[in-house]
Amino acid sequence: MGRVALLLFLFAVTVELSLGISHEIHPLRPRLGSGAANLQVLNLSCLSWRFGVETNNIIGWYGVPQTCKSYVGHYMLGTQYREDSRLVVYEAIAYAESLKLVGDGKDVWVFDIDETTLSNLPYYVDNGLGTGKYNATLFNSWVLQAKAPALPESLKLYKKLLSLGIKVVFLTGRGGSQRNATVTNLKKEGFLTWEKLILRGSSETGTALVYKSNKRKMLEQNGYRIVGNIGDQWSDILGTNTGHRTFKLPDPMYYVA
Ligand SMILES: *[C@@H]1O[C@H](CO)[C@@H](O)[C@H](O)[C@H]1NC(C)=O
Ligand SMILES: *[C@@H]1O[C@H](CO)[C@@H](O)[C@H](O)[C@H]1NC(C)=O
Ligand SMILES: *[C@@H]1O[C@H](CO)[C@@H](O)[C@H](O)[C@H]1NC(C)=O
Ligand SMILES: [Mg+2]
């Protein structure tokens, strides 16, 4: 807890530099959009934009609208992101507890990694949150440092699932060359065990939606039952073999097809 608060404070100080906003952690406060065409034309607040992206009504977006950058920064660094995540995990745990498991070791829950298990918020705060400019080289060097903090609510879900006898499969768009750093990072942050850690092979091109669907299909072909599936992107939870129930964590920072 103390650690999270400290991290948030550090993020907030840094965010002041990159977003030009106060270092105080504000409660979420809707702001009127005035730069992005659709928000301006429709006279909508950033809250409506966030609803649009979280519900997958707005798709294929690239970067946060200019007028909503400050809003998204406050959302991510304030209390609302954490609260929204807590609600998702509360529902996921209630569902998991209601399951009648077969108990043969083949009940699994699929977790995405980035912005689901580990948070890259320190990276995005330093390199421009919601700019839409993805720099693979910079992001790779961040991943290799293996210092992404755990998302605390997701860690709670992870531990609960293990205690219920549900195994965890990590399914990520991270590449094979990032395996060691990912393993190191997961363990350091309290994710100590898993059934599988599936990373994207260099020949596995195409959208995350297709790649993840294929991997989940292979899991089911190998006798696993995907009782749950959680991710921050719709491409984690749409497609085929999605699992018996899916859970969507918040992520208004970026979109992955
Ligand atoms: C835009 O919305 C704001 C806040 O709801 C309102 O005060 C304002 O009158 C609206 N402007 C137009 C042009 O509709
Ligand atoms: C990525 O960031 C590095 C370091 O700042 C920079 O040299 C490089 O040009 C960037 N690449 C792209 C595609 O923007
Ligand atoms: C694995 O990653 C960690 C953290 O990034 C690093 O300290 C260690 O040297 C790496 N080990 C190998 C074998 O690459
Ligand atoms: Mg993700």
Tab-separated table of C-alpha atoms and ligand atoms in Angstrom:
chain	number	residue	atom	x	y	z
A	1	MET	CA	0.000	0.000	0.000
A	2	GLY	CA	2.709	2.417	1.074
A	3	ARG	CA	4.623	1.463	-2.016
A	4	VAL	CA	1.689	2.133	-4.298
A	5	ALA	CA	1.126	5.517	-2.726
A	6	LEU	CA	4.787	6.367	-3.192
A	7	LEU	CA	4.725	5.234	-6.795
A	8	LEU	CA	1.653	7.321	-7.460
A	9	PHE	CA	3.340	10.326	-5.927
A	10	LEU	CA	6.410	9.814	-8.078
A	11	PHE	CA	4.264	9.367	-11.174
A	12	ALA	CA	2.367	12.477	-10.286
A	13	VAL	CA	5.536	14.521	-10.001
A	14	THR	CA	6.736	13.210	-13.328
A	15	VAL	CA	3.393	13.690	-14.983
A	16	GLU	CA	3.578	17.353	-14.126
A	17	LEU	CA	6.584	17.595	-16.414
A	18	SER	CA	5.096	15.718	-19.332
A	19	LEU	CA	1.458	16.749	-19.085
A	20	GLY	CA	1.802	20.162	-17.548
A	21	ILE	CA	-0.663	19.388	-14.779
A	22	SER	CA	-0.499	19.806	-11.047
A	23	HIS	CA	1.304	17.228	-8.981
A	24	GLU	CA	-1.688	16.813	-6.697
A	25	ILE	CA	-3.660	13.628	-7.060
A	26	HIS	CA	-7.105	14.834	-7.962
A	27	PRO	CA	-10.339	12.954	-7.885
A	28	LEU	CA	-11.579	12.243	-11.382
A	29	ARG	CA	-13.173	15.364	-12.780
A	30	PRO	CA	-14.720	15.429	-16.225
A	31	ARG	CA	-13.363	18.098	-18.521
A	32	LEU	CA	-14.948	19.374	-21.657
A	33	GLY	CA	-13.226	18.328	-24.830
A	34	SER	CA	-12.552	21.168	-27.231
A	35	GLY	CA	-9.756	20.041	-29.565
A	36	ALA	CA	-10.712	16.632	-30.912
A	37	ALA	CA	-13.200	16.996	-33.718
A	38	ASN	CA	-15.815	14.519	-32.600
A	39	LEU	CA	-15.800	15.714	-29.015
A	40	GLN	CA	-15.983	19.311	-30.105
A	41	VAL	CA	-18.719	18.780	-32.640
A	42	LEU	CA	-20.755	16.740	-30.214
A	43	ASN	CA	-19.864	19.013	-27.286
A	44	LEU	CA	-18.888	16.056	-25.141
A	45	SER	CA	-16.705	15.683	-22.108
A	46	CYS	CA	-13.736	13.354	-21.875
A	47	LEU	CA	-15.879	11.161	-19.668
A	48	SER	CA	-17.984	10.320	-22.732
A	49	TRP	CA	-14.839	9.613	-24.717
A	50	ARG	CA	-13.626	7.254	-22.010
A	51	PHE	CA	-16.980	5.481	-21.941
A	52	GLY	CA	-16.714	5.125	-25.717
A	53	VAL	CA	-13.292	3.514	-25.669
A	54	GLU	CA	-13.943	1.276	-22.664
A	55	THR	CA	-17.116	-0.098	-24.213
A	56	ASN	CA	-15.406	-0.725	-27.581
A	57	ASN	CA	-17.806	1.676	-29.275
A	58	ILE	CA	-14.801	3.728	-30.358
A	59	ILE	CA	-12.342	1.364	-32.041
A	60	GLY	CA	-9.055	1.734	-33.877
A	61	TRP	CA	-8.183	4.919	-32.037
A	62	TYR	CA	-4.648	6.128	-32.003
A	63	GLY	CA	-3.699	8.316	-29.078
A	64	VAL	CA	-5.869	10.145	-26.610
A	65	PRO	CA	-7.568	13.282	-28.004
A	66	GLN	CA	-5.385	16.299	-27.231
A	67	THR	CA	-8.021	17.826	-24.987
A	68	CYS	CA	-8.360	14.644	-22.955
A	69	LYS	CA	-4.691	14.037	-22.196
A	70	SER	CA	-4.837	15.845	-18.888
A	71	TYR	CA	-8.089	14.065	-18.039
A	72	VAL	CA	-6.623	10.638	-18.798
A	73	GLY	CA	-3.482	11.514	-16.822
A	74	HIS	CA	-5.600	12.384	-13.810
A	75	TYR	CA	-7.673	9.254	-14.279
A	76	MET	CA	-4.650	6.956	-14.422
A	77	LEU	CA	-2.774	8.603	-11.561
A	78	GLY	CA	-5.681	9.367	-9.306
A	79	THR	CA	-7.985	7.045	-7.431
A	80	GLN	CA	-10.515	6.282	-10.167
A	81	TYR	CA	-8.366	3.875	-12.189
A	82	ARG	CA	-7.672	1.853	-9.068
A	83	GLU	CA	-11.349	1.889	-8.068
A	84	ASP	CA	-12.532	0.801	-11.504
A	85	SER	CA	-10.005	-2.039	-11.436
A	86	ARG	CA	-11.157	-3.030	-7.958
A	87	LEU	CA	-14.723	-3.378	-9.177
A	88	VAL	CA	-13.668	-5.607	-12.085
A	89	VAL	CA	-11.700	-7.838	-9.740
A	90	TYR	CA	-14.527	-7.964	-7.204
A	91	GLU	CA	-16.848	-9.298	-9.897
A	92	ALA	CA	-14.212	-11.704	-11.201
A	93	ILE	CA	-13.640	-13.150	-7.737
A	94	ALA	CA	-17.371	-13.522	-7.093
A	95	TYR	CA	-17.674	-15.385	-10.385
A	96	ALA	CA	-14.628	-17.578	-9.705
A	97	GLU	CA	-15.973	-18.514	-6.282
A	98	SER	CA	-19.267	-19.580	-7.848
A	99	LEU	CA	-17.641	-22.010	-10.275
A	100	LYS	CA	-18.009	-25.757	-9.948
A	101	LEU	CA	-14.530	-26.788	-10.960
A	102	VAL	CA	-13.670	-30.171	-12.420
A	103	GLY	CA	-10.503	-30.138	-10.336
A	104	ASP	CA	-8.339	-32.144	-12.710
A	105	GLY	CA	-5.795	-29.359	-13.048
A	106	LYS	CA	-7.191	-28.248	-16.407
A	107	ASP	CA	-9.244	-25.281	-15.193
A	108	VAL	CA	-7.324	-22.200	-16.246
A	109	TRP	CA	-7.750	-18.450	-16.217
A	110	VAL	CA	-6.061	-16.433	-18.952
A	111	PHE	CA	-4.326	-13.201	-17.968
A	112	ASP	CA	-2.954	-10.653	-20.358
A	113	ILE	CA	0.220	-9.010	-18.999
A	114	ASP	CA	0.627	-5.338	-19.941
A	115	GLU	CA	-1.896	-3.111	-18.139
A	116	THR	CA	-3.552	-6.287	-16.828
A	117	THR	CA	-0.924	-7.954	-14.650
A	118	LEU	CA	1.942	-5.464	-14.777
A	119	SER	CA	1.594	-1.713	-15.113
A	120	ASN	CA	3.651	0.271	-17.599
A	121	LEU	CA	2.396	3.534	-16.198
A	122	PRO	CA	5.918	4.644	-15.137
A	123	TYR	CA	7.012	4.218	-18.760
A	124	TYR	CA	4.036	6.066	-20.193
A	125	VAL	CA	4.378	8.914	-17.721
A	126	ASP	CA	8.017	9.362	-18.740
A	127	ASN	CA	7.435	8.951	-22.453
A	128	GLY	CA	4.132	10.648	-23.026
A	129	LEU	CA	0.891	9.167	-21.836
A	130	GLY	CA	-1.692	8.714	-24.566
A	131	THR	CA	0.386	10.241	-27.348
A	132	GLY	CA	-0.311	7.288	-29.622
A	133	LYS	CA	3.367	7.286	-30.580
A	134	TYR	CA	4.519	3.780	-29.813
A	135	ASN	CA	8.312	3.516	-29.813
A	136	ALA	CA	9.175	-0.195	-29.902
A	137	THR	CA	12.844	0.383	-29.069
A	138	LEU	CA	12.127	2.498	-26.023
A	139	PHE	CA	9.346	0.238	-24.826
A	140	ASN	CA	11.531	-2.834	-25.245
A	141	SER	CA	14.274	-1.330	-23.096
A	142	TRP	CA	11.657	-0.558	-20.432
A	143	VAL	CA	10.407	-4.163	-20.538
A	144	LEU	CA	13.957	-5.511	-20.243
A	145	GLN	CA	14.466	-3.547	-17.039
A	146	ALA	CA	11.799	-5.821	-15.489
A	147	LYS	CA	10.560	-3.122	-13.133
A	148	ALA	CA	6.908	-2.747	-14.079
A	149	PRO	CA	4.848	-2.733	-10.868
A	150	ALA	CA	2.070	-5.247	-10.304
A	151	LEU	CA	-1.463	-4.009	-10.712
A	152	PRO	CA	-2.548	-4.549	-7.102
A	153	GLU	CA	-6.150	-5.587	-7.777
A	154	SER	CA	-5.033	-8.085	-10.424
A	155	LEU	CA	-2.538	-9.572	-7.993
A	156	LYS	CA	-5.431	-10.052	-5.578
A	157	LEU	CA	-7.394	-11.911	-8.270
A	158	TYR	CA	-4.361	-14.009	-9.197
A	159	LYS	CA	-3.848	-15.142	-5.595
A	160	LYS	CA	-7.550	-15.879	-5.161
A	161	LEU	CA	-7.664	-18.020	-8.293
A	162	LEU	CA	-4.665	-20.060	-7.180
A	163	SER	CA	-6.264	-20.621	-3.783
A	164	LEU	CA	-9.398	-21.892	-5.539
A	165	GLY	CA	-7.353	-24.356	-7.590
A	166	ILE	CA	-7.591	-22.454	-10.871
A	167	LYS	CA	-4.312	-22.322	-12.771
A	168	VAL	CA	-3.102	-19.188	-14.474
A	169	VAL	CA	-2.000	-18.871	-18.085
A	170	PHE	CA	-0.292	-15.641	-19.084
A	171	LEU	CA	-0.946	-14.834	-22.729
A	172	THR	CA	0.898	-11.755	-23.926
A	173	GLY	CA	1.866	-9.882	-27.043
A	174	ARG	CA	5.354	-9.518	-25.598
A	175	GLY	CA	7.931	-11.283	-27.730
A	176	GLY	CA	10.013	-14.346	-26.978
A	177	SER	CA	13.139	-12.221	-26.503
A	178	GLN	CA	11.367	-10.593	-23.571
A	179	ARG	CA	10.717	-13.884	-21.778
A	180	ASN	CA	13.481	-13.672	-19.206
A	181	ALA	CA	12.725	-10.115	-18.243
A	182	THR	CA	9.020	-10.913	-18.065
A	183	VAL	CA	9.626	-13.930	-15.815
A	184	THR	CA	11.915	-11.849	-13.593
A	185	ASN	CA	9.387	-9.026	-13.423
A	186	LEU	CA	6.407	-11.280	-12.684
A	187	LYS	CA	8.218	-13.073	-9.864
A	188	LYS	CA	9.540	-9.866	-8.371
A	189	GLU	CA	6.001	-8.526	-8.254
A	190	GLY	CA	4.480	-11.558	-6.550
A	191	PHE	CA	3.280	-13.639	-9.518
A	192	LEU	CA	5.298	-16.652	-8.509
A	193	THR	CA	3.773	-19.508	-10.466
A	194	TRP	CA	1.843	-20.209	-13.660
A	195	GLU	CA	0.776	-23.069	-15.873
A	196	LYS	CA	2.022	-21.379	-19.041
A	197	LEU	CA	3.592	-18.111	-20.099
A	198	ILE	CA	2.795	-17.688	-23.777
A	199	LEU	CA	4.747	-15.028	-25.668
A	200	ARG	CA	4.414	-14.073	-29.301
A	201	GLY	CA	6.858	-15.770	-31.636
A	202	SER	CA	8.576	-13.613	-34.236
A	203	SER	CA	6.706	-15.421	-37.036
A	204	GLU	CA	3.344	-14.911	-35.305
A	205	THR	CA	2.396	-11.692	-37.020
A	206	GLY	CA	-1.112	-10.317	-37.381
A	207	THR	CA	-3.470	-8.753	-34.907
A	208	ALA	CA	-3.414	-9.496	-31.207
A	209	LEU	CA	-7.019	-10.652	-31.553
A	210	VAL	CA	-6.120	-13.398	-34.038
A	211	TYR	CA	-2.875	-14.356	-32.281
A	212	LYS	CA	-4.575	-14.661	-28.890
A	213	SER	CA	-7.562	-16.541	-30.317
A	214	ASN	CA	-5.177	-19.081	-31.873
A	215	LYS	CA	-3.304	-19.560	-28.615
A	216	ARG	CA	-6.514	-20.019	-26.631
A	217	LYS	CA	-7.726	-22.515	-29.213
A	218	MET	CA	-4.502	-24.487	-28.723
A	219	LEU	CA	-5.029	-24.423	-24.966
A	220	GLU	CA	-8.504	-25.910	-25.397
A	221	GLN	CA	-7.199	-28.476	-27.861
A	222	ASN	CA	-4.771	-29.494	-25.124
A	223	GLY	CA	-7.663	-30.160	-22.767
A	224	TYR	CA	-7.669	-26.929	-20.797
A	225	ARG	CA	-10.958	-25.304	-19.861
A	226	ILE	CA	-10.658	-21.511	-19.946
A	227	VAL	CA	-13.000	-20.635	-17.099
A	228	GLY	CA	-12.053	-16.963	-17.149
A	229	ASN	CA	-10.133	-14.447	-19.199
A	230	ILE	CA	-9.037	-10.955	-18.190
A	231	GLY	CA	-7.410	-8.168	-20.168
A	232	ASP	CA	-7.270	-4.433	-20.643
A	233	GLN	CA	-7.853	-4.631	-24.421
A	234	TRP	CA	-10.931	-5.903	-26.230
A	235	SER	CA	-8.535	-7.903	-28.409
A	236	ASP	CA	-7.720	-9.909	-25.265
A	237	ILE	CA	-11.309	-11.018	-24.808
A	238	LEU	CA	-12.919	-11.015	-28.270
A	239	GLY	CA	-12.335	-13.518	-31.083
A	240	THR	CA	-12.669	-17.256	-30.602
A	241	ASN	CA	-12.169	-19.531	-27.588
A	242	THR	CA	-12.588	-16.493	-25.374
A	243	GLY	CA	-13.284	-18.430	-22.191
A	244	HIS	CA	-16.483	-18.993	-20.236
A	245	ARG	CA	-16.476	-15.440	-18.981
A	246	THR	CA	-14.356	-12.398	-19.774
A	247	PHE	CA	-13.406	-9.344	-17.730
A	248	LYS	CA	-12.293	-5.997	-19.124
A	249	LEU	CA	-9.935	-3.844	-17.101
A	250	PRO	CA	-9.758	-0.116	-17.783
A	251	ASP	CA	-7.215	1.273	-20.231
A	252	PRO	CA	-7.865	4.666	-21.791
A	253	MET	CA	-4.181	5.067	-22.743
A	254	TYR	CA	-3.904	3.024	-25.930
A	255	TYR	CA	-5.703	0.652	-28.291
A	256	VAL	CA	-4.414	-2.691	-29.560
A	257	ALA	CA	-6.268	-4.334	-32.452
B	1	LIG	C1	-21.736	22.386	-24.293
B	1	LIG	O1	-21.895	21.690	-23.059
B	1	LIG	C2	-21.749	22.525	-21.940
B	1	LIG	C3	-21.732	21.622	-20.704
B	1	LIG	O2	-22.839	20.744	-20.719
B	1	LIG	C4	-22.891	23.566	-21.939
B	1	LIG	O3	-22.744	24.420	-20.821
B	1	LIG	C5	-22.807	24.369	-23.219
B	1	LIG	O4	-23.917	25.241	-23.298
B	1	LIG	C6	-22.811	23.450	-24.420
B	1	LIG	N1	-22.576	24.225	-25.642
B	1	LIG	C7	-23.295	24.042	-26.742
B	1	LIG	C8	-22.883	24.881	-27.911
B	1	LIG	O5	-24.203	23.233	-26.804
B	2	LIG	C1	12.499	5.899	-30.378
B	2	LIG	O1	13.180	6.562	-29.346
B	2	LIG	C2	14.587	6.660	-29.579
B	2	LIG	C3	15.211	7.230	-28.307
B	2	LIG	O2	14.565	8.412	-27.933
B	2	LIG	C4	14.814	7.497	-30.808
B	2	LIG	O3	16.206	7.608	-31.072
B	2	LIG	C5	14.114	6.876	-31.997
B	2	LIG	O4	14.230	7.678	-33.130
B	2	LIG	C6	12.650	6.631	-31.679
B	2	LIG	N1	12.039	5.874	-32.753
B	2	LIG	C7	10.927	6.229	-33.338
B	2	LIG	C8	10.412	5.315	-34.405
B	2	LIG	O5	10.313	7.223	-33.017
B	3	LIG	C1	17.217	-12.070	-16.954
B	3	LIG	O1	16.658	-10.796	-16.700
B	3	LIG	C2	17.137	-10.157	-15.532
B	3	LIG	C3	16.364	-8.874	-15.349
B	3	LIG	O2	16.182	-8.174	-16.546
B	3	LIG	C4	18.643	-9.955	-15.660
B	3	LIG	O3	19.128	-9.379	-14.475
B	3	LIG	C5	19.337	-11.284	-15.919
B	3	LIG	O4	20.698	-11.071	-16.158
B	3	LIG	C6	18.727	-11.986	-17.123
B	3	LIG	N1	19.287	-13.321	-17.288
B	3	LIG	C7	19.574	-13.829	-18.455
B	3	LIG	C8	20.094	-15.221	-18.442
B	3	LIG	O5	19.412	-13.222	-19.501
B	4	MG	MG	-2.648	-5.494	-22.147
